[in-house]
Coordinates of C-alpha atoms (C1' of nucleotides) in Angstrom, one line a residue:
Chain R
M10 CA -45.9 13.4 6.7
S11 CA -42.6 15.1 7.0
D12 CA -40.9 13.5 4.1
Q13 CA -38.4 15.0 1.6
T14 CA -41.2 16.7 -0.4
D15 CA -42.0 19.1 2.4
A16 CA -40.9 22.6 1.7
V17 CA -39.0 22.8 5.0
A18 CA -37.5 19.6 6.5
T19 CA -37.3 19.5 10.3
P20 CA -34.0 20.3 11.7
I21 CA -32.5 17.8 14.2
R22 CA -31.0 19.6 17.2
T23 CA -29.3 16.7 19.0
A24 CA -25.7 15.8 18.2
V25 CA -24.7 12.4 17.1
A26 CA -22.3 10.8 19.6
D27 CA -20.6 7.5 20.3
D28 CA -23.8 6.4 21.8
D29 CA -25.2 5.5 18.4
G30 CA -22.8 2.6 18.4
I31 CA -20.4 4.5 16.2
D32 CA -17.0 5.7 17.3
F33 CA -17.4 9.3 16.2
T34 CA -14.6 10.3 18.6
L35 CA -11.9 8.4 16.8
I36 CA -13.4 9.1 13.4
E37 CA -13.1 12.8 14.1
L38 CA -9.7 12.6 15.7
F39 CA -8.4 10.8 12.7
F40 CA -9.6 13.5 10.4
F41 CA -8.1 16.3 12.5
A42 CA -4.8 14.5 13.0
Y43 CA -4.4 13.8 9.3
R44 CA -5.4 17.3 8.3
D45 CA -2.6 18.8 10.4
F46 CA -0.2 16.0 9.6
T47 CA -0.3 16.9 5.9
S48 CA -0.3 20.6 6.4
D49 CA 3.5 21.0 7.2
P50 CA 4.8 19.4 4.0
D51 CA 2.0 21.1 2.0
E52 CA 3.4 24.5 2.9
I53 CA 6.9 23.5 1.9
L54 CA 5.8 22.0 -1.3
T55 CA 4.3 25.2 -2.6
D56 CA 7.8 26.8 -2.5
Y57 CA 8.8 24.1 -5.0
G58 CA 5.7 24.4 -7.2
F59 CA 4.7 20.9 -6.1
G60 CA 1.6 19.5 -4.5
R61 CA 0.7 16.6 -2.3
A62 CA 0.8 14.2 -5.2
H63 CA 4.4 15.0 -5.8
H64 CA 5.2 14.3 -2.2
R65 CA 3.6 10.9 -2.2
V66 CA 5.5 9.9 -5.3
L67 CA 8.8 11.2 -3.9
H68 CA 8.2 9.5 -0.6
F69 CA 7.7 6.0 -2.1
V70 CA 10.5 6.4 -4.6
N71 CA 12.8 7.1 -1.7
R72 CA 11.3 4.4 0.4
R73 CA 11.5 1.7 -2.3
P74 CA 14.1 2.7 -4.7
G75 CA 13.9 0.8 -8.0
L76 CA 10.1 0.3 -7.8
T77 CA 8.4 0.2 -11.1
V78 CA 5.6 2.5 -12.4
A79 CA 3.1 -0.3 -12.0
E80 CA 4.1 -0.9 -8.4
L81 CA 3.9 2.8 -7.7
L82 CA 0.4 2.9 -9.1
D83 CA -0.6 0.0 -7.0
V84 CA 0.7 1.6 -3.8
L85 CA -0.9 5.0 -4.5
K86 CA -4.1 3.6 -5.8
I87 CA -4.4 6.1 -8.6
T88 CA -4.5 5.7 -12.4
K89 CA -1.5 5.8 -14.7
Q90 CA -2.7 9.1 -16.2
S91 CA -2.9 10.8 -12.9
L92 CA 0.6 9.7 -12.1
A93 CA 2.0 10.7 -15.5
R94 CA 2.2 14.4 -15.1
V95 CA 3.4 14.4 -11.5
L96 CA 6.1 11.9 -12.3
K97 CA 7.2 13.8 -15.4
E98 CA 7.6 17.0 -13.4
L99 CA 9.7 15.2 -10.8
I100 CA 11.9 13.7 -13.5
D101 CA 12.2 17.0 -15.4
T102 CA 13.3 18.8 -12.2
G103 CA 15.9 16.2 -11.5
H104 CA 14.4 14.7 -8.3
V105 CA 13.7 11.3 -9.8
V106 CA 15.4 9.2 -12.5
Q107 CA 14.2 6.3 -14.5
L108 CA 16.3 3.3 -15.4
Q109 CA 15.3 0.5 -17.8
G110 CA 14.5 -2.7 -15.9
P111 CA 17.5 -5.0 -16.0
K112 CA 15.4 -8.2 -16.4
D113 CA 12.4 -6.8 -18.2
R114 CA 13.4 -3.9 -20.3
R115 CA 9.8 -2.7 -20.7
Q116 CA 9.8 -1.7 -17.0
R117 CA 11.1 1.6 -15.8
E118 CA 12.7 1.5 -12.4
L119 CA 12.3 4.7 -10.4
Y120 CA 15.1 6.1 -8.2
P121 CA 15.6 9.3 -6.3
T122 CA 18.6 11.5 -7.1
A123 CA 20.5 13.3 -4.4
K124 CA 18.2 16.2 -4.9
G125 CA 15.1 14.1 -4.6
R126 CA 16.5 12.4 -1.5
A127 CA 17.2 15.7 0.1
L128 CA 13.7 17.0 -0.6
A129 CA 12.1 13.9 0.7
L130 CA 13.9 14.4 4.0
V131 CA 13.0 18.0 4.2
L132 CA 9.3 17.1 3.7
A133 CA 9.4 14.2 6.2
K134 CA 11.2 16.2 8.9
P135 CA 8.2 18.2 10.2
Q136 CA 6.0 15.2 10.1
S137 CA 8.4 13.1 12.0
R138 CA 8.8 16.0 14.5
R139 CA 5.1 16.1 15.0
I140 CA 4.9 12.3 15.6
H141 CA 7.8 12.5 18.0
A142 CA 6.1 15.3 19.9
A143 CA 2.9 13.3 20.0
L144 CA 4.7 10.3 21.4
K145 CA 6.6 12.3 24.0
E146 CA 4.7 11.0 26.9
A147 CA 4.0 7.6 25.4
S148 CA 6.0 4.5 26.5
A149 CA 7.6 2.2 24.0
G150 CA 4.7 -0.2 24.5
Q151 CA 2.2 2.5 23.7
R152 CA 4.1 3.3 20.5
D153 CA 3.8 -0.4 19.5
S154 CA 0.0 -0.2 20.2
I155 CA -0.3 2.8 17.9
E156 CA 1.8 1.1 15.2
R157 CA -0.3 -2.0 15.4
F158 CA -3.5 0.1 15.3
L159 CA -2.5 2.0 12.2
K160 CA -1.5 -1.2 10.5
A161 CA -4.8 -2.9 11.4
M162 CA -6.6 0.1 9.8
V163 CA -5.2 -0.8 6.4
N164 CA -7.1 -3.2 4.2
P165 CA -5.8 -6.7 5.0
E166 CA -5.2 -7.6 1.4
L167 CA -3.0 -4.4 1.0
R168 CA -1.0 -4.9 4.2
A169 CA 1.7 -6.6 2.2
Q170 CA 2.5 -3.2 0.7
I171 CA 3.6 -2.1 4.2
D172 CA 5.9 -5.0 4.8
I173 CA 8.0 -4.3 1.7
V174 CA 10.2 -2.1 3.7
P175 CA 11.7 -4.0 6.7
K176 CA 11.5 -2.3 10.1
N177 CA 15.1 -1.2 9.9
A178 CA 16.3 -1.6 6.4
G179 CA 19.1 1.0 6.8
Chain H
M29 CA 30.9 17.4 -10.8
S30 CA 27.6 15.6 -10.6
D31 CA 25.3 18.6 -10.1
Q32 CA 21.8 19.2 -11.4
T33 CA 23.1 20.4 -14.8
D34 CA 24.4 16.9 -15.7
A35 CA 22.5 15.2 -18.4
V36 CA 21.8 12.2 -16.1
A37 CA 21.6 12.5 -12.4
T38 CA 23.0 9.6 -10.3
P39 CA 20.3 7.3 -9.0
I40 CA 20.3 6.5 -5.3
R41 CA 19.8 2.8 -4.7
T42 CA 19.5 2.7 -0.9
A43 CA 16.1 3.1 0.8
V44 CA 15.5 5.8 3.4
A45 CA 14.7 4.3 6.7
D46 CA 14.0 5.3 10.3
D47 CA 17.8 5.4 10.7
D48 CA 17.9 8.9 9.2
G49 CA 16.3 10.1 12.4
I50 CA 13.0 10.3 10.7
D51 CA 10.0 8.1 11.7
F52 CA 9.2 6.9 8.2
T53 CA 7.5 3.9 9.6
L54 CA 4.7 5.9 11.2
I55 CA 4.6 8.4 8.4
E56 CA 3.9 5.7 6.0
L57 CA 1.5 3.8 8.2
F58 CA -0.5 7.0 8.7
F59 CA -0.8 7.4 4.9
F60 CA -2.0 3.9 4.3
A61 CA -4.4 3.9 7.2
Y62 CA -6.0 7.2 6.1
R63 CA -6.1 6.1 2.5
D64 CA -8.2 3.0 3.4
F65 CA -10.1 4.8 6.2
T66 CA -11.6 7.2 3.6
S67 CA -12.1 4.6 0.9
D68 CA -15.3 3.1 2.4
P69 CA -17.4 6.2 2.6
D70 CA -16.0 7.4 -0.7
E71 CA -17.6 4.5 -2.4
I72 CA -20.9 5.0 -0.8
L73 CA -20.8 8.7 -1.6
T74 CA -20.6 8.1 -5.4
D75 CA -24.0 6.5 -5.2
Y76 CA -25.4 9.8 -3.9
G77 CA -23.5 12.0 -6.4
F78 CA -21.5 13.4 -3.5
G79 CA -17.8 13.6 -2.8
R80 CA -15.5 13.6 0.3
A81 CA -16.2 17.3 0.8
H82 CA -19.9 16.6 1.3
H83 CA -19.1 14.0 3.8
R84 CA -17.0 16.3 5.9
V85 CA -19.7 19.0 6.0
L86 CA -22.4 16.4 6.8
H87 CA -20.2 14.9 9.5
F88 CA -19.7 18.2 11.3
V89 CA -23.3 19.4 10.9
N90 CA -24.4 16.2 12.6
R91 CA -21.7 16.4 15.2
R92 CA -22.3 20.0 16.1
P93 CA -25.9 20.8 15.1
G94 CA -26.5 24.6 15.0
L95 CA -22.9 25.5 14.1
T96 CA -22.7 28.5 11.9
V97 CA -21.1 28.8 8.4
A98 CA -18.1 30.7 9.9
E99 CA -17.5 27.9 12.5
L100 CA -17.7 25.3 9.8
L101 CA -15.2 27.1 7.7
D102 CA -12.9 27.3 10.7
V103 CA -13.1 23.6 11.4
L104 CA -12.7 22.5 7.8
K105 CA -9.9 25.0 7.0
I106 CA -11.3 25.8 3.6
T107 CA -12.6 29.0 2.0
K108 CA -16.2 30.3 2.0
Q109 CA -16.3 29.8 -1.8
S110 CA -15.2 26.2 -1.6
L111 CA -17.8 25.4 1.0
A112 CA -20.6 27.2 -0.9
R113 CA -21.2 24.7 -3.7
V114 CA -21.0 21.7 -1.5
L115 CA -23.2 23.2 1.2
K116 CA -25.8 24.3 -1.4
E117 CA -26.0 20.8 -2.8
L118 CA -26.6 19.3 0.7
I119 CA -29.3 21.9 1.3
D120 CA -30.9 21.4 -2.1
T121 CA -31.1 17.6 -1.5
G122 CA -32.7 18.1 1.9
H123 CA -29.8 16.7 4.0
V124 CA -29.1 20.0 5.7
V125 CA -31.3 23.0 6.7
Q126 CA -30.3 26.5 7.6
L127 CA -32.0 28.5 10.4
Q128 CA -31.5 32.1 11.1
G129 CA -29.5 32.7 14.2
P130 CA -31.7 33.5 17.1
K131 CA -29.4 36.1 18.6
D132 CA -27.5 37.3 15.5
R133 CA -29.9 37.1 12.6
R134 CA -27.0 37.4 10.1
Q135 CA -25.9 34.0 11.1
R136 CA -27.2 30.8 9.5
E137 CA -27.2 27.9 11.9
L138 CA -26.8 24.5 10.1
Y139 CA -28.8 21.5 11.1
P140 CA -29.1 18.0 9.7
T141 CA -32.5 16.7 8.6
A142 CA -33.6 13.1 9.3
K143 CA -32.3 12.3 5.9
G144 CA -29.0 14.0 6.6
R145 CA -28.6 12.2 9.9
A146 CA -29.3 8.9 8.3
L147 CA -26.7 9.4 5.6
A148 CA -24.1 10.5 8.2
L149 CA -24.7 7.3 10.0
V150 CA -24.5 5.2 6.9
L151 CA -21.1 6.9 6.0
A152 CA -19.7 6.6 9.5
K153 CA -20.7 2.9 10.0
P154 CA -17.9 1.3 7.9
Q155 CA -15.3 3.7 9.4
S156 CA -16.4 2.8 12.9
R157 CA -16.4 -0.9 12.0
R158 CA -12.9 -0.6 10.7
I159 CA -11.8 1.2 13.9
H160 CA -13.5 -1.4 16.0
A161 CA -11.8 -4.2 14.1
A162 CA -8.4 -2.5 14.5
L163 CA -8.9 -2.2 18.2
K164 CA -10.1 -5.8 18.5
E165 CA -7.0 -6.9 20.4
A166 CA -6.2 -3.7 22.1
S167 CA -7.0 -3.1 25.7
A168 CA -8.9 -0.1 27.0
G169 CA -5.7 1.4 28.0
Q170 CA -4.3 1.0 24.5
R171 CA -7.3 2.7 23.1
D172 CA -6.6 5.6 25.4
S173 CA -3.1 5.8 24.1
I174 CA -4.3 5.9 20.5
E175 CA -6.8 8.6 21.3
R176 CA -4.2 10.7 23.1
F177 CA -1.7 10.2 20.3
L178 CA -4.2 11.3 17.6
K179 CA -5.2 14.3 19.7
A180 CA -1.5 15.2 20.2
M181 CA -1.0 15.1 16.4
V182 CA -3.4 18.0 16.0
N183 CA -2.0 21.6 16.1
P184 CA -2.2 22.7 19.7
E185 CA -4.1 25.9 18.9
L186 CA -6.7 24.0 17.1
R187 CA -7.3 21.3 19.7
A188 CA -10.1 23.4 21.1
Q189 CA -12.2 22.3 18.0
I190 CA -12.0 18.8 19.2
D191 CA -13.3 19.5 22.7
I192 CA -16.4 21.2 21.4
V193 CA -18.1 17.8 21.5
P194 CA -18.0 16.2 25.0
K195 CA -16.8 12.6 25.2
N196 CA -20.3 11.4 25.7
A197 CA -22.7 14.1 24.7
G198 CA -25.5 11.6 24.0
Chain Q
dA17 C1' 3.8 -14.7 -35.5
dA18 C1' 0.3 -13.5 -32.2
dA19 C1' -1.0 -12.2 -27.7
dA20 C1' 0.0 -10.1 -23.6
dT21 C1' 2.4 -6.7 -20.8
dA22 C1' 4.6 -2.2 -19.3
dT23 C1' 4.8 2.1 -20.3
dG24 C1' 3.7 6.6 -22.4
dT25 C1' 0.6 10.0 -24.3
dC26 C1' -3.5 12.6 -26.0
dA27 C1' -8.1 14.4 -25.1
dA28 C1' -11.9 15.4 -22.4
dT29 C1' -14.0 15.7 -17.9
dA30 C1' -15.0 16.0 -12.7
dA31 C1' -14.2 17.2 -7.8
dT32 C1' -12.2 20.2 -4.9
dG33 C1' -9.7 23.7 -3.8
dC34 C1' -8.1 28.8 -4.5
dT35 C1' -8.2 34.3 -5.2
dG36 C1' -10.6 38.5 -5.9
dA37 C1' -14.6 41.2 -6.2
dC38 C1' -18.8 42.6 -4.9
dA39 C1' -23.9 42.5 -2.9
dT40 C1' -27.1 42.1 1.0
dA41 C1' -28.6 42.0 5.6
dT42 C1' -27.6 42.9 10.2
dT43 C1' -25.2 44.4 14.2
dT44 C1' -22.0 47.3 16.5
dT45 C1' -19.7 51.6 17.1
dG46 C1' -19.1 56.5 17.3
Chain L
dC12 C1' -28.8 58.0 13.5
dA13 C1' -24.9 57.3 10.3
dA14 C1' -20.9 54.7 9.5
dA15 C1' -18.2 50.8 10.1
dA16 C1' -17.8 46.1 10.8
dT17 C1' -19.6 41.5 10.4
dA18 C1' -21.9 37.1 8.4
dT19 C1' -23.3 35.4 4.6
dG20 C1' -24.0 34.7 -0.4
dT21 C1' -22.5 34.8 -5.1
dC22 C1' -20.0 35.6 -9.5
dA23 C1' -16.0 34.8 -12.5
dG24 C1' -11.8 32.7 -13.3
dC25 C1' -8.2 29.5 -12.3
dA26 C1' -5.1 25.4 -10.4
dT27 C1' -4.5 20.8 -8.8
dT28 C1' -5.5 16.3 -8.6
dA29 C1' -8.0 13.0 -9.9
dT30 C1' -11.0 10.4 -13.5
dT31 C1' -12.1 7.5 -18.2
dG32 C1' -11.3 6.2 -22.9
dA33 C1' -8.4 5.6 -26.7
dC34 C1' -4.3 4.5 -28.8
dA35 C1' 1.0 4.0 -29.7
dT36 C1' 5.5 1.7 -28.7
dA37 C1' 8.6 -1.5 -27.1
dT38 C1' 9.3 -5.8 -25.2
dT39 C1' 8.2 -10.4 -23.4
dT40 C1' 5.6 -14.5 -23.5
dT41 C1' 2.9 -17.9 -25.7

DNA sequence: AAAATATGTCAATAATGCTGACATATTTTG
DNA sequence: CAAAATATGTCAGCATTATTGACATATTTT
């Protein structure tokens, strides 16, 4: 009886692999890729006294100018209280401004300032460069596959969040 | 003069888009995909009183049985003190065991127990299912593109960490 | 007028990370 | 063999990002 109550549990010496019917290869690659994907902006952010949370807010305010606090909470999947401090700091430092909603004056529409736009671009640049480098040898069709894959990884009921920004809104 | 000292900074009402020479589409998709990719195991982990940090340790101990503490720190890119608490909890709950290194007795080789292996599979299952569903319509060649892309997103000098586990170690 | 909604704020707490310092056991070096 | 280097463990303090619960204010809807 080698159950949990044994003083010493038996070590398993074989590695799990894709054989177990589980795609460990892609699971692990996704972890490594995202770890390094976020590392570039993380370094820049420390110079500004900001963290990854500030980056996320700044990104979406630049991506969807005029979105409300509620919409931002829904996209980030965090609570109002978690957002509060981060948003306040971005407002206090002049990266983001709030405007009263034109139709519903309870709402606060969030917009980037020129300063906030500039920082968003600075943060996105190394990420875009990394993506561009990773796609170097990929064809246009392969890029489409990757885009479709990433989109399909998102919960179906939340995929609408992605489509808010048209492919080339410019 | 609309600089930062102005009482009210001017809001920018246009959205950033890929036009700015930055691949915001993939940047954002990567964020959404990873957010939902980690949400499944996160929910399961709360039932065990564990967090995402425990999951990462458990994953790599199952993936590379016998890896040392130093190797684990290198893979996770965290400090020894950060790992300590999480690792201790996994050991105390019988998910992971430490064996003295056979050659260098200072080292502690980390192995999963049957309990730890089982939990790793439970956590990986929904992630694998999500990947599988996302690849549903993709051809084998497209899967390769995605794998190559994710691998290319990892810092070149750290890509060796990925290759430690052979494609089909089974 | 009452209820619902959007936002803001306060207080307390948890998870995960950090730095710095130091102890122990073991291996390597001179 | 003694000294230095290495691998690990641990303590104390702290920062960031998240959580829940409670409550206040302004505004809109019923």
